[in-house]
Short mmCIF file of C-alpha atoms in Angstrom, two decimals:
data_model
loop_
_atom_site.label_atom_id
_atom_site.label_comp_id
_atom_site.label_asym_id
_atom_site.label_seq_id
_atom_site.Cartn_x
_atom_site.Cartn_y
_atom_site.Cartn_z
CA UNK A 1 29.48 14.48 1.83
CA UNK A 2 31.52 12.25 0.15
CA UNK A 3 33.39 15.30 -2.38
CA UNK A 4 31.62 14.31 -6.36
CA UNK A 5 28.65 13.29 -5.28
CA UNK A 6 25.98 15.66 -4.89
CA UNK A 7 22.43 16.14 -3.99
CA UNK A 8 20.62 14.80 -6.58
CA UNK A 9 23.64 13.40 -8.34
CA UNK A 10 23.39 9.09 -8.29
CA UNK A 11 26.43 8.67 -7.01
CA UNK A 12 29.26 9.41 -9.46
CA UNK A 13 32.07 11.02 -9.15
CA UNK A 14 32.68 13.97 -10.43
CA UNK A 15 34.13 15.07 -14.53
CA UNK A 16 37.02 17.29 -12.36
CA UNK A 17 37.58 12.99 -10.24
CA UNK A 18 37.60 11.10 -12.54
CA UNK A 19 40.17 13.19 -14.56
CA UNK A 20 42.52 13.83 -11.86
CA UNK A 21 42.58 10.37 -10.57
CA UNK A 22 43.28 9.45 -13.49
CA UNK A 23 46.21 11.87 -13.80
CA UNK A 24 48.18 10.09 -11.11
CA UNK A 25 47.65 7.13 -12.07
CA UNK A 26 49.63 8.36 -15.75
CA UNK A 27 52.19 10.18 -13.01
CA UNK A 28 52.53 7.21 -10.97
CA UNK A 29 52.20 4.40 -14.11
CA UNK A 30 50.28 3.00 -11.33
CA UNK A 31 48.13 -1.11 -12.73
CA UNK A 32 44.75 -2.05 -12.43
CA UNK A 33 44.38 -3.20 -9.34
CA UNK A 34 46.11 -0.37 -6.85
CA UNK A 35 43.40 2.18 -5.80
CA UNK A 36 44.02 5.83 -6.46
CA UNK A 37 41.79 8.04 -3.84
CA UNK A 38 41.32 11.96 -3.79
CA UNK A 39 39.59 13.97 -0.82
CA UNK A 40 39.19 17.35 0.87
CA UNK A 41 39.25 17.69 3.70
CA UNK A 42 38.51 20.61 6.62
CA UNK A 43 42.77 21.66 6.98
CA UNK A 44 42.89 21.98 10.70
CA UNK A 45 46.54 22.78 10.86
CA UNK A 46 47.72 25.94 12.04
CA UNK A 47 47.74 28.45 9.18
CA UNK A 48 46.57 25.68 6.58
CA UNK A 49 44.04 27.49 3.89
CA UNK A 50 40.66 26.60 5.09
CA UNK A 51 40.78 23.04 2.41
CA UNK A 52 42.85 21.19 1.48
CA UNK A 53 43.52 17.96 -1.12
CA UNK A 54 44.36 14.58 -0.15
CA UNK A 55 45.75 12.03 -3.15
CA UNK A 56 46.30 8.43 -1.65
CA UNK A 57 47.58 5.68 -3.14
CA UNK A 58 46.89 1.84 -2.36
CA UNK A 59 48.36 -0.97 -4.02
CA UNK A 60 47.81 -4.32 -3.18
CA UNK A 61 50.94 -5.68 -2.03
CA UNK A 62 53.14 -2.89 -0.87
CA UNK A 63 53.16 0.80 1.41
CA UNK A 64 50.44 2.99 1.09
CA UNK A 65 51.70 6.06 -0.50
CA UNK A 66 49.72 10.23 0.20
CA UNK A 67 50.61 13.50 -1.07
CA UNK A 68 48.51 16.70 0.19
CA UNK A 69 47.95 19.76 -2.04
CA UNK A 70 46.39 23.34 0.33
CA UNK A 71 44.18 23.57 -1.90
CA UNK A 72 40.20 22.78 -2.78
CA UNK A 73 39.88 20.20 -5.12
CA UNK A 74 37.98 22.14 -8.14
CA UNK A 75 41.80 23.68 -8.23
CA UNK A 76 44.14 21.14 -8.64
CA UNK A 77 45.26 20.74 -12.09
CA UNK A 78 47.89 18.50 -13.16
CA UNK A 79 50.78 20.70 -13.76
CA UNK A 80 49.89 20.37 -9.30
CA UNK A 81 49.95 16.97 -9.34
CA UNK A 82 52.90 16.07 -11.74
CA UNK A 83 54.49 19.23 -9.37
CA UNK A 84 54.39 16.96 -5.49
CA UNK A 85 53.38 13.87 -7.22
CA UNK A 86 56.78 13.95 -8.85
CA UNK A 87 59.91 15.98 -7.18
CA UNK A 88 57.97 14.78 -2.71
CA UNK A 89 58.39 11.97 -1.31
CA UNK A 90 55.16 11.05 0.21
CA UNK A 91 54.05 11.71 3.83
CA UNK A 92 54.74 9.27 6.00
CA UNK A 93 57.86 7.60 3.96
#
């Protein structure tokens, strides 16, 4: 089940997820044509917490960028996003 959707909910992302996406958009000064995806995934790496949050930025023109935060999405804060997005290179860069 995709993050932000729950039983009985009408296919709408959670308010926290919307806030996180808007924070990413603001921090990276993204245009409206750039997609921002945030997903909570099970981490399979040794020593990794059981859940991690992946932030992906997919521009219409240019390479995709991705960052991983080693905590569940509902625990990710604006300060966490600032620390990761503004101080670390995207994965695969």
